[in-house]
CSV table of C-alpha atoms and ligand atoms in Angstrom, one decimal:
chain,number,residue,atom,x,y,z
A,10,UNK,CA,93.6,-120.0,-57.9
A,11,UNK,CA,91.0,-118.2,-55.9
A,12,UNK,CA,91.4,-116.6,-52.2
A,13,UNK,CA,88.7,-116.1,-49.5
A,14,UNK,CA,89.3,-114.7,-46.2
A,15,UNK,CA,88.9,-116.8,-42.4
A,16,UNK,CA,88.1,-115.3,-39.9
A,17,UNK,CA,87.8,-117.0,-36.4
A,18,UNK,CA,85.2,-114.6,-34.2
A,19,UNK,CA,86.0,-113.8,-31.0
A,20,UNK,CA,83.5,-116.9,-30.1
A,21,UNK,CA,86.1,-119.2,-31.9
A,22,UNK,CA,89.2,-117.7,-30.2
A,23,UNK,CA,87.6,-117.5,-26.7
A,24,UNK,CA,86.5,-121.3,-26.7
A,25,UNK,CA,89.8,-122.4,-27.8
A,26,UNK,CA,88.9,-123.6,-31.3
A,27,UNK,CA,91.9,-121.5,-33.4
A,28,UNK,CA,93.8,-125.2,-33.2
A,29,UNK,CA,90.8,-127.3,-34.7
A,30,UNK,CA,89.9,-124.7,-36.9
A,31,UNK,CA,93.7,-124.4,-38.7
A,32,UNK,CA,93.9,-128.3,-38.4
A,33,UNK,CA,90.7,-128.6,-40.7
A,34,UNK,CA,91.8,-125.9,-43.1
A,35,UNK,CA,95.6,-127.4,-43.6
A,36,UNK,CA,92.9,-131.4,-44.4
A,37,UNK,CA,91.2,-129.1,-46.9
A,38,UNK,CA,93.9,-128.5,-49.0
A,39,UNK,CA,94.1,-125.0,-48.6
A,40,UNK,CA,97.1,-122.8,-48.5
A,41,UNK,CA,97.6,-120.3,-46.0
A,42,UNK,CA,98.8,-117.2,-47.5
A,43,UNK,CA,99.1,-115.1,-44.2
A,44,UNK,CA,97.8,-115.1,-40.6
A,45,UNK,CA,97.3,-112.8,-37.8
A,46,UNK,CA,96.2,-112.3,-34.7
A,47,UNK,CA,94.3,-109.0,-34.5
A,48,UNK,CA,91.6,-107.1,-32.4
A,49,UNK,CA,88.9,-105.2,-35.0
A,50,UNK,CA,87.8,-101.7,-33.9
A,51,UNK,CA,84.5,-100.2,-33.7
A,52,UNK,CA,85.5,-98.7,-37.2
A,53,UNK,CA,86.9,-101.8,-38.5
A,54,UNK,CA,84.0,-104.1,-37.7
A,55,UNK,CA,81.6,-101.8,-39.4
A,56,UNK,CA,83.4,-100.7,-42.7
A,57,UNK,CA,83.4,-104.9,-42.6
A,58,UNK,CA,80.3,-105.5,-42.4
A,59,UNK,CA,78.9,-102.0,-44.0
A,60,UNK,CA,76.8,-104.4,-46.6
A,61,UNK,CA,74.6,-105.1,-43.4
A,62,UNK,CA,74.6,-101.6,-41.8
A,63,UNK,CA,70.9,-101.2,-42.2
A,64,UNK,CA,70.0,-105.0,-40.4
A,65,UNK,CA,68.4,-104.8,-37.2
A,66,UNK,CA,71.4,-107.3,-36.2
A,67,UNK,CA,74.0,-104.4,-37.1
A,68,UNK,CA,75.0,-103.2,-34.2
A,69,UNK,CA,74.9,-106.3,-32.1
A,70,UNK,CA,77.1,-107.5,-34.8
A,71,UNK,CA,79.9,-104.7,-34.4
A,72,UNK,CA,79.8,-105.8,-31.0
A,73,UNK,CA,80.1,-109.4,-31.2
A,74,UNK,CA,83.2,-108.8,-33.3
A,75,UNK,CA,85.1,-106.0,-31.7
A,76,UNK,CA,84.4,-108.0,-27.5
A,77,UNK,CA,87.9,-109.7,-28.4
A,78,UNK,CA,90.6,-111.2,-30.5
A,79,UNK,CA,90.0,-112.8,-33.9
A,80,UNK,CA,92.4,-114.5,-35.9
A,81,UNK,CA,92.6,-113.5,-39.6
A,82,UNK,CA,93.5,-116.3,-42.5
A,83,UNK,CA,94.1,-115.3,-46.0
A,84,UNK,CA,93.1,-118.7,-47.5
A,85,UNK,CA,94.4,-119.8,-51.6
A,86,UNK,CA,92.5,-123.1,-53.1
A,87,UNK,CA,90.9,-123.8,-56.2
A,88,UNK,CA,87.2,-122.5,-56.0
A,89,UNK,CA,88.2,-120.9,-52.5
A,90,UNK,CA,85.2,-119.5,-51.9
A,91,UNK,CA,82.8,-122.0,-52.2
A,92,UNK,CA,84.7,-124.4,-50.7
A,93,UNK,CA,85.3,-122.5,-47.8
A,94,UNK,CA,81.7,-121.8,-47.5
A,95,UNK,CA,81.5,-125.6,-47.6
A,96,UNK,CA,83.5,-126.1,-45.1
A,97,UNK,CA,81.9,-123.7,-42.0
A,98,UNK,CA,78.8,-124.1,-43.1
A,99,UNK,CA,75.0,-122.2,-43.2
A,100,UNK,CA,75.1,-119.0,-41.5
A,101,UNK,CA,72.3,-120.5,-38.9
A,102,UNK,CA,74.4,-123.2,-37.2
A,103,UNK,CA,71.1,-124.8,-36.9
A,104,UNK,CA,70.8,-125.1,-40.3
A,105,UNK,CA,74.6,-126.1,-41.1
A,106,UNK,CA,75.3,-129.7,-42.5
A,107,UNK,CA,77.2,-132.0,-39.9
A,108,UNK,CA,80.4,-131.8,-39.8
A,109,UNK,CA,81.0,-128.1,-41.0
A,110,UNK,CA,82.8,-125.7,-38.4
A,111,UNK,CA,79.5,-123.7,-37.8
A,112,UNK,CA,77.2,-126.6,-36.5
A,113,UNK,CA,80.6,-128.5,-34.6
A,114,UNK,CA,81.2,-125.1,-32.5
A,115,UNK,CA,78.6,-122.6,-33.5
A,116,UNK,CA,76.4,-121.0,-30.9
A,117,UNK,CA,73.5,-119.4,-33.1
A,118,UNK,CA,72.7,-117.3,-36.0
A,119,UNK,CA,75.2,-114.5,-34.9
A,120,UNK,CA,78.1,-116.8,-32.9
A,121,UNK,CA,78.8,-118.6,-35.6
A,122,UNK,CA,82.6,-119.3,-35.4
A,123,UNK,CA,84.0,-118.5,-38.5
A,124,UNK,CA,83.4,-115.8,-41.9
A,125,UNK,CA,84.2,-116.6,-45.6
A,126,UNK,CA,84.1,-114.4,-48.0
A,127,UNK,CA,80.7,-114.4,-50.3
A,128,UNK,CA,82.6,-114.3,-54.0
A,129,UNK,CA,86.2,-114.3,-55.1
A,130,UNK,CA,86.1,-110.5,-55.8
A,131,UNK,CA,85.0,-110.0,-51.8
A,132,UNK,CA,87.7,-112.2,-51.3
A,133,UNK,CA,90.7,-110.5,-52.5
A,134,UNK,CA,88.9,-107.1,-51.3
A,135,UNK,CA,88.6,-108.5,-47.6
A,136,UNK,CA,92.1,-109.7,-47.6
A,137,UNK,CA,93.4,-106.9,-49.2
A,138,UNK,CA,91.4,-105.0,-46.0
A,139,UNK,CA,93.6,-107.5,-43.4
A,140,UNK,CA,97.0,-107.8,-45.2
A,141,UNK,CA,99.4,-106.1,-48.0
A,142,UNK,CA,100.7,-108.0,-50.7
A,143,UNK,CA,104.3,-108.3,-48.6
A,144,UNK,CA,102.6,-110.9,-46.1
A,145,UNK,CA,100.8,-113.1,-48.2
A,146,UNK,CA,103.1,-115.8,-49.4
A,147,UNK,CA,102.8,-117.9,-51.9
A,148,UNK,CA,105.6,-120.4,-51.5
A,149,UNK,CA,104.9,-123.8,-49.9
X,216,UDP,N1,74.3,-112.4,-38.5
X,216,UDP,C1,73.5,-112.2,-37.4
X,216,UDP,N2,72.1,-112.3,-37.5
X,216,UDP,C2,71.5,-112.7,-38.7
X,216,UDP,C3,72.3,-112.9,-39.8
X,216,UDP,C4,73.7,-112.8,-39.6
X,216,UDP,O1,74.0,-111.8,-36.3
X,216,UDP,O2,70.3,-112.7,-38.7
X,216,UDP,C5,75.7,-112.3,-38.3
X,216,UDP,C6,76.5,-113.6,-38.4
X,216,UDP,O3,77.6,-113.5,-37.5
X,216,UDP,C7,76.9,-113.7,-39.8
X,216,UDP,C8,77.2,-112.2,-40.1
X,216,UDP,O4,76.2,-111.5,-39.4
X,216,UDP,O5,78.0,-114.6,-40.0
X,216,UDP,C9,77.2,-111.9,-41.6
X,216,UDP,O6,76.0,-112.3,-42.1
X,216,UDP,P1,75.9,-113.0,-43.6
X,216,UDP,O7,74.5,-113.0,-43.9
X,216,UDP,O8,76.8,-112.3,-44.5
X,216,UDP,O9,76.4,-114.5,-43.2
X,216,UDP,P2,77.7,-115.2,-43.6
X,216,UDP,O10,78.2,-114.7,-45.0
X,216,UDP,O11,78.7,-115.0,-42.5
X,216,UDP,O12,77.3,-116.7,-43.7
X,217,MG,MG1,78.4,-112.8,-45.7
C-alpha cells in the first residue's frame, strides 16, 4: 500500500469545496489515514515547496498558501500516488481532463485546489511533515 498527501489550498477551503473534495476521495477508494485542519506558516509553506524556491512563481506561491486554512489528508490506496494525481488532475486546470478536482474548481495555474504528492517516497516524507505516526490510523 502506497500514501500521498491532500492538500485542499486555501482556494479549496474558502469556496467551500472541503465536502466535495472528501466525498470524491471516500468514491476513490482511498483510506484516510489522518486529517487536519491547519494554517501553514511563512516557514512551512516554503520548506514545502523549497524544490521550487528558485521559480519566478515562489513567492507568490508562499503566499497563496499561507492567506488561509488548508485542510491536510494523509491518503493510503494502492498506487496512491498516481492515482491521486489522476484524480485532481494537470497542474494547469486548463489543461486537466474533465472531471478531475483541478478543472471542476480550479482557478488557474497556481489556484489549483488541491496537491498530491509527486512519488511515494515524497509521499510518506510530506505526511511525515503534517502528522506523526500516532495520528495516522490504519483501521477501517
Ligand atoms: N504553480 C504556480 N505556477 C506555475 C506552476 C505551479 O503557481 O507555473 C503552483 C501550483 O499551485 C502548483 C504548485 O505551484 O500546484 C506546485 O507546482 P508543481 O509543478 O509541483 O505542480 P503539482 O505537483 O502541484 O501539480
Ligand atoms: Mg508537485
Amino acid at each position: 500500500m502506497e500514501r500521498t498527501l491532500c492538500i485542499i489550498k486555501p482556494d479549496g477551503v474558502e469556496k467551500g469545496y472541503i465536502g466535495a473534495i472528501i466525498s470524491r476521495i471516500e468514491k476513490e477508494g482511498f483510506k484516510i489515514l489522518g486529517l487536519k485542519r491547519a494554517r501553514l506558516t511563512k516557514e512551512m509553506a516554503e520548506h514545502f515547496y523549497d524544490i521550487h524556491r528558485e521559480r519566478p512563481f515562489f513567492n507568490d506561491l508562499v503566499s497563496y498558501m499561507t492567506r488561509g486554512p488548508v485542510v491536510l489528508i494523509a491518503l493510503e490506496h494502492e498506487n496512491a500516488v498516481s492515482h491521486w494525481r489522476t484524480v485532481i488532475g494537470a497542474t494547469n486546470p486548463e489543461n486537466a481532463d474533465v472531471g478531475t478536482i483541478r478543472k471542476l474548481y480550479g482557478n488557474n495555474i497556481e489556484e489549483n485546489v488541491v496537491h498530491g504528492s509527486d512519488s511515494a517516497e515524497n509521499g510518506k516524507l510530506e505526511i511525515g511533515v503534517f502528522f506523526s505516526e500516532a495520528e495516522l490510523i490504519s483501521q477501517q
